[in-house]
Structures are given as C-alpha cells and as structure tokens.
mmCIF file of C-alpha atoms in Angstrom:
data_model
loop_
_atom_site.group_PDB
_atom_site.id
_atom_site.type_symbol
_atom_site.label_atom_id
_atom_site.label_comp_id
_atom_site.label_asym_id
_atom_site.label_seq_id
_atom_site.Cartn_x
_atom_site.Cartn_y
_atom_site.Cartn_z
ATOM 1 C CA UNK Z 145 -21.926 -25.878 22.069
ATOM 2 C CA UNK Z 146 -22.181 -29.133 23.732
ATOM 3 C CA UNK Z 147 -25.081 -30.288 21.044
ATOM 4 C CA UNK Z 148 -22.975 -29.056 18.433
ATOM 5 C CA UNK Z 149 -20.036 -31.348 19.295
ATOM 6 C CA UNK Z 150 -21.632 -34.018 19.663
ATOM 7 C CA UNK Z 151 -23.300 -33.334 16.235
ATOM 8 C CA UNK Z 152 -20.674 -33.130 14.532
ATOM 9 C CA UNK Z 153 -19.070 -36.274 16.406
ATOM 10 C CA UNK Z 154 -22.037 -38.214 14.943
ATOM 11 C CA UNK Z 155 -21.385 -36.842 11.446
ATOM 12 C CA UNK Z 156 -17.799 -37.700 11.655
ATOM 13 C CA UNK Z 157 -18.401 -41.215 12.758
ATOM 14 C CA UNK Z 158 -20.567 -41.369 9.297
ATOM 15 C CA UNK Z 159 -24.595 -41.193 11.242
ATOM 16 C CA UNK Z 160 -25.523 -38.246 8.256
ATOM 17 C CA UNK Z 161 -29.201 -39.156 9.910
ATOM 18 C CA UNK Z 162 -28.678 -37.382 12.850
ATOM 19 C CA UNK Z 163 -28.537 -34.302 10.579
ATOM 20 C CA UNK Z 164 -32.323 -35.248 9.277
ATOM 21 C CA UNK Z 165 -33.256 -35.613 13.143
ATOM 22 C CA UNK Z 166 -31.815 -32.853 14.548
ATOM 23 C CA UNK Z 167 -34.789 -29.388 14.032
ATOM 24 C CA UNK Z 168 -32.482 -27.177 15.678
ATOM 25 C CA UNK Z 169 -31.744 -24.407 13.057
ATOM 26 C CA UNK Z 170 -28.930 -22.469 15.443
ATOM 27 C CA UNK Z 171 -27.600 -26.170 15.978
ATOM 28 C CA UNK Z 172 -27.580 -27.098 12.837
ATOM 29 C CA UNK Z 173 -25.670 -23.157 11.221
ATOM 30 C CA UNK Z 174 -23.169 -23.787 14.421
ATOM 31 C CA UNK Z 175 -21.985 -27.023 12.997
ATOM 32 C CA UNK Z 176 -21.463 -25.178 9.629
ATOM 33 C CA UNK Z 177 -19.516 -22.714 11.030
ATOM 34 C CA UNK Z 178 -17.725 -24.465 12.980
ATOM 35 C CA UNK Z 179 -16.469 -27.280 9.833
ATOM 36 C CA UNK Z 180 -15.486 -23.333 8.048
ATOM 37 C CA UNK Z 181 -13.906 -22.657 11.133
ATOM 38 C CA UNK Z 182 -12.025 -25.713 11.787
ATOM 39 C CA UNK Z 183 -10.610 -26.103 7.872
ATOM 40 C CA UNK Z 184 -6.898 -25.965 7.407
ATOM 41 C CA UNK Z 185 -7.269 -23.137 5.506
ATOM 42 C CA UNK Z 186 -10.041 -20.629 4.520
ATOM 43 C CA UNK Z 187 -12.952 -21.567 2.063
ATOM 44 C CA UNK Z 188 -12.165 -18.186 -0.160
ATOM 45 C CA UNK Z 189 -8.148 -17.404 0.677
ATOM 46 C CA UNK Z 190 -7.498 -13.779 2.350
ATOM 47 C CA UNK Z 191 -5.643 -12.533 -0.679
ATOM 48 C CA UNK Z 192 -8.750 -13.362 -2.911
ATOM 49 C CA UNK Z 193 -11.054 -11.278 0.001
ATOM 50 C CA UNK Z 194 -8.862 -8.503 -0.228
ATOM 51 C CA UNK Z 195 -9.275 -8.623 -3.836
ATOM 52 C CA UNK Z 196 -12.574 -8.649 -3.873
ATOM 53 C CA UNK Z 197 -13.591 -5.976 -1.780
ATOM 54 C CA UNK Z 198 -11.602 -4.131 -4.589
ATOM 55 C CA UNK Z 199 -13.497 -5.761 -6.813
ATOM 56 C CA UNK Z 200 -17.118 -5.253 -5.584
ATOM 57 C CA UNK Z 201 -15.980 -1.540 -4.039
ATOM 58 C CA UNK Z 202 -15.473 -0.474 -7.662
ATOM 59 C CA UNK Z 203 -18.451 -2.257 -8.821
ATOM 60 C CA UNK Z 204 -20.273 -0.113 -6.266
ATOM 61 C CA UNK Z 205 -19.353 3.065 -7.800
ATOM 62 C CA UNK Z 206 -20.644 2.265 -11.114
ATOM 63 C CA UNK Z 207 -24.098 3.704 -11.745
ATOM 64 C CA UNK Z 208 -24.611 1.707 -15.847
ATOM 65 C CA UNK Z 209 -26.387 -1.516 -15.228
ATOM 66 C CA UNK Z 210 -24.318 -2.878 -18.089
ATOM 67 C CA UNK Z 211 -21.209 -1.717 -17.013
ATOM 68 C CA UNK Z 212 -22.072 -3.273 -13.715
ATOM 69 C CA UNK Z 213 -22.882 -6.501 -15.415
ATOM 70 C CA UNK Z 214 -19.768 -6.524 -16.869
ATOM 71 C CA UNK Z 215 -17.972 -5.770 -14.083
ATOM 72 C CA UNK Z 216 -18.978 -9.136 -12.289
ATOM 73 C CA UNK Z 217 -16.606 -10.811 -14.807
ATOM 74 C CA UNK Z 218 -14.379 -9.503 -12.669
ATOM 75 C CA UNK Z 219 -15.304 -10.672 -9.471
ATOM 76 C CA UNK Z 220 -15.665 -14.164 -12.061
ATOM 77 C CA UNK Z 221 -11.906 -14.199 -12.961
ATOM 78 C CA UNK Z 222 -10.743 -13.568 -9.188
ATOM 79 C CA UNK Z 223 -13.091 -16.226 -7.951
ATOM 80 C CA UNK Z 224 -11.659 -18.505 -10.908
ATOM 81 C CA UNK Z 225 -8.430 -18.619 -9.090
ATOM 82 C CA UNK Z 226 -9.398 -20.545 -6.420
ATOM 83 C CA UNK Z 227 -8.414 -24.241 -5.777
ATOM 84 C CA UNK Z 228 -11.244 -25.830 -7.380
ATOM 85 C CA UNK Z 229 -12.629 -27.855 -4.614
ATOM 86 C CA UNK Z 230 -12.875 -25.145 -2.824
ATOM 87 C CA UNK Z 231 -14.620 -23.278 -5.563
ATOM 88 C CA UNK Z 232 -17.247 -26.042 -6.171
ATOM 89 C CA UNK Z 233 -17.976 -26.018 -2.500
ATOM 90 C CA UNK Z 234 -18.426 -22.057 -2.288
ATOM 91 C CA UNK Z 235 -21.034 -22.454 -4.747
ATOM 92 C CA UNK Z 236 -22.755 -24.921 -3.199
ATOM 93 C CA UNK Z 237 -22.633 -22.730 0.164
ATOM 94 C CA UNK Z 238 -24.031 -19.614 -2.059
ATOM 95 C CA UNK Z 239 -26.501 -21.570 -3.797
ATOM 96 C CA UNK Z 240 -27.952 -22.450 -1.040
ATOM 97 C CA UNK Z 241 -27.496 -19.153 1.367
ATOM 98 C CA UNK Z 242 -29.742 -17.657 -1.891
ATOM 99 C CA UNK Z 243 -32.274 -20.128 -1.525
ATOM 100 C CA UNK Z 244 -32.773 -19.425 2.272
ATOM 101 C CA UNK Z 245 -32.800 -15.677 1.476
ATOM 102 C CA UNK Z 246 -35.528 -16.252 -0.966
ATOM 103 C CA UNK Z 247 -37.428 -16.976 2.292
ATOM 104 C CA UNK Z 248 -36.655 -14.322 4.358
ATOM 105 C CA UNK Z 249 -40.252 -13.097 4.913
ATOM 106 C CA UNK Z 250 -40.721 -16.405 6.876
ATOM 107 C CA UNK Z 251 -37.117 -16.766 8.250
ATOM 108 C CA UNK Z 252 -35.536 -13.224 8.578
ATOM 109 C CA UNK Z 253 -32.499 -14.385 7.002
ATOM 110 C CA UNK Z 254 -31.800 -12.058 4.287
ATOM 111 C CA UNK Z 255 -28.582 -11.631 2.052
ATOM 112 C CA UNK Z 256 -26.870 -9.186 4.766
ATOM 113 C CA UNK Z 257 -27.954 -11.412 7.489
ATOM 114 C CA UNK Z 258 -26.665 -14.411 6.140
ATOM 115 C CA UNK Z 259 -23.416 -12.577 5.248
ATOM 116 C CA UNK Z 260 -22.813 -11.248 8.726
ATOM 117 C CA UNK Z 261 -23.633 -15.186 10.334
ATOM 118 C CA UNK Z 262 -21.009 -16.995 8.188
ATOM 119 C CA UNK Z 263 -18.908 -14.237 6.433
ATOM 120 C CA UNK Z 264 -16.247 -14.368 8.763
ATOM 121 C CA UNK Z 265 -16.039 -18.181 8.979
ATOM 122 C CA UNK Z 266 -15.471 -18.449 5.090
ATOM 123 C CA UNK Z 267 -12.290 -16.245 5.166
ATOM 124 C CA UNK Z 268 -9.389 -14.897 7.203
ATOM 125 C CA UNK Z 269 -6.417 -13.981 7.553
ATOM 126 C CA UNK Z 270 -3.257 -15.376 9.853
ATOM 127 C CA UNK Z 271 -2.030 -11.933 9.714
ATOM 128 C CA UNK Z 272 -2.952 -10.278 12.795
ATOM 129 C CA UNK Z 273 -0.458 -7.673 13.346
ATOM 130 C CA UNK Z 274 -3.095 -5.007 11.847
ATOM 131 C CA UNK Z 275 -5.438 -5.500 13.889
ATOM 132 C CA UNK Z 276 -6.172 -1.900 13.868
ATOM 133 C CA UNK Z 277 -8.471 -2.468 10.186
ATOM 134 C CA UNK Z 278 -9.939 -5.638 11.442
ATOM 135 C CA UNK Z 279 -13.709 -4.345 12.236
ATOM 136 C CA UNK Z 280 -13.676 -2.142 8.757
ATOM 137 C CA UNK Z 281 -11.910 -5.053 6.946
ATOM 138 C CA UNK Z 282 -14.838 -7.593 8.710
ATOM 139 C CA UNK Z 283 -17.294 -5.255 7.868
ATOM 140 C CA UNK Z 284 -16.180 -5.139 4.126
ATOM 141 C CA UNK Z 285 -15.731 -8.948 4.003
ATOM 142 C CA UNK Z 286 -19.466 -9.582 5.287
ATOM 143 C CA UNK Z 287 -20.520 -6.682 2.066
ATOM 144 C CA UNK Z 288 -18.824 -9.359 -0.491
ATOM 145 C CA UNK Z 289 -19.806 -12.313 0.893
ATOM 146 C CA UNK Z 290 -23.430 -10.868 0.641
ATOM 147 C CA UNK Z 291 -22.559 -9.557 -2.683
ATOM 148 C CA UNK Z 292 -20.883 -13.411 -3.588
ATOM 149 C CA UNK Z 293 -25.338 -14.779 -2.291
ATOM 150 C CA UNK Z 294 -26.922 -12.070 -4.312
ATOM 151 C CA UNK Z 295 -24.491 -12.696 -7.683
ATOM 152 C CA UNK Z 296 -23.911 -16.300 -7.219
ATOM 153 C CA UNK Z 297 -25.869 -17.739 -9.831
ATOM 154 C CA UNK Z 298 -23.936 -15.188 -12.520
ATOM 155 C CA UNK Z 299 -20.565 -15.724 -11.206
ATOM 156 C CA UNK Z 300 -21.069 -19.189 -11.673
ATOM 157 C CA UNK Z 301 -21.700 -19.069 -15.622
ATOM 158 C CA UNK Z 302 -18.649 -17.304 -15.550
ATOM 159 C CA UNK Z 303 -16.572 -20.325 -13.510
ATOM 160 C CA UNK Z 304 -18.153 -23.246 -15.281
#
C-alpha cells in the first residue's frame, strides 16, 4: 500500500512518468481502485446499479438474440442518465477492461475477473442499514459490471 501512495502522490504532484516507470501490474490496478474509491461519489450512482441489475437480470431471461439486442437499449437509456463526465470516463474504463480481456490467455484477466477486481470500486451505496443483501447485491453488481466490459462497445453507439 505504501508503493501505491506514494504513486499516486507522484501523480498528484503532476510526474504522469512515474506511471510509464512503474511495471508493477497489482501497483499500478491498486492506484485505480483506490482514485474509484476515493471519488466523492461513485463512478455509476447506486440507484443506476440497482437499475441495472434489473436491467441485465431481465436481459438474462431472454433466449431471442434479437430481442436481447434490443434489450441493451435498455441498459443504453439507464446508462444515458448519468452525469456525463462520469459517463465518458466509464467508457474509457470499459474500453479498456475489454481490451485487457481480449488477452486473457496471456493475463488471466477475463470479463468476470476484471468485474470482481474493480466492480465494487465503481459503485456503492451510503446505505448500509441492509446489510443483510450486501454479498448477493455485490455479487449482482460484479455480473453487470462484467456485462457493462462485454457490451461496452454497443452501449456506447447507443450514448453517443
């Protein structure tokens, strides 16, 4: 964690070549998740997550490829909703989280292992008095933020 912080020190203080130096992949995902941790608020807002895991729990059900194409105009016009900066930036994030799964023969990181590492650093909620459904409720927002890498590149003809 110590490498981390002082990472991210440099990158505050404006050094962006420290993050060509550093070779450290673990060093270089903690200081992702740790600027999605440390933001104000969430990169994709808890009332868009919930909706979403609506969303993409319907879209599950639905057998017609078709039908399940058009059904990601759904998960479109939700995403639409967010502020756009934070829109733009998610995706970047899934644009790139797609490109690293493309490699997951070499790296291991495929769609559902990239969800699980940053899913829960993208979204949550200041809610915790149920904490009862947090693990299902994790586990579901992990699903669409692995669904959000695997549609990304559709979604975002649909937010342009």
């Amino acid at each position: 964690m110590a490498t981390i912080q002082s990472l991210r020190f440099e990158v505050d203080q404006g050094r962006l070549i420290k993050l060509d130096l550093e070779k450290n992949v673990h060093i270089l995902t903690g200081l992702i998740k740790l600027f999605f941790r440390e933001l104000s608020s969430p990169l994709i807002p808890w009332a868009t997550i919930e909706k979403l895991v609506d969303a993409y729990d319907k879209i599950s059900t639905i057998t017609d490829q078709k039908q399940k194409e058009k059904s990601i105009e759904t998960v479109g016009q939700i995403i639409s909703t967010i502020q756009q900066a934070n829109k733009d930036s998610l995706f970047f994030l899934l644009e790139h989280l797609y490109a690293v799964s493309e490699c997951s023969d070499v790296n291991q990181m495929n769609i559902e292992n990239l969800a699980m590492m940053l899913g829960p650093t993208l979204s949550w909620t200041e809610d915790l008095t149920n904490m009862t459904n947090m693990t299902s409720m994790m586990i579901k927002q992990n699903n669409v933020v692995g669904c959000l890498i695997r549609d990304c590149k559709q979604l975002k003809i649909f937010n342009k």
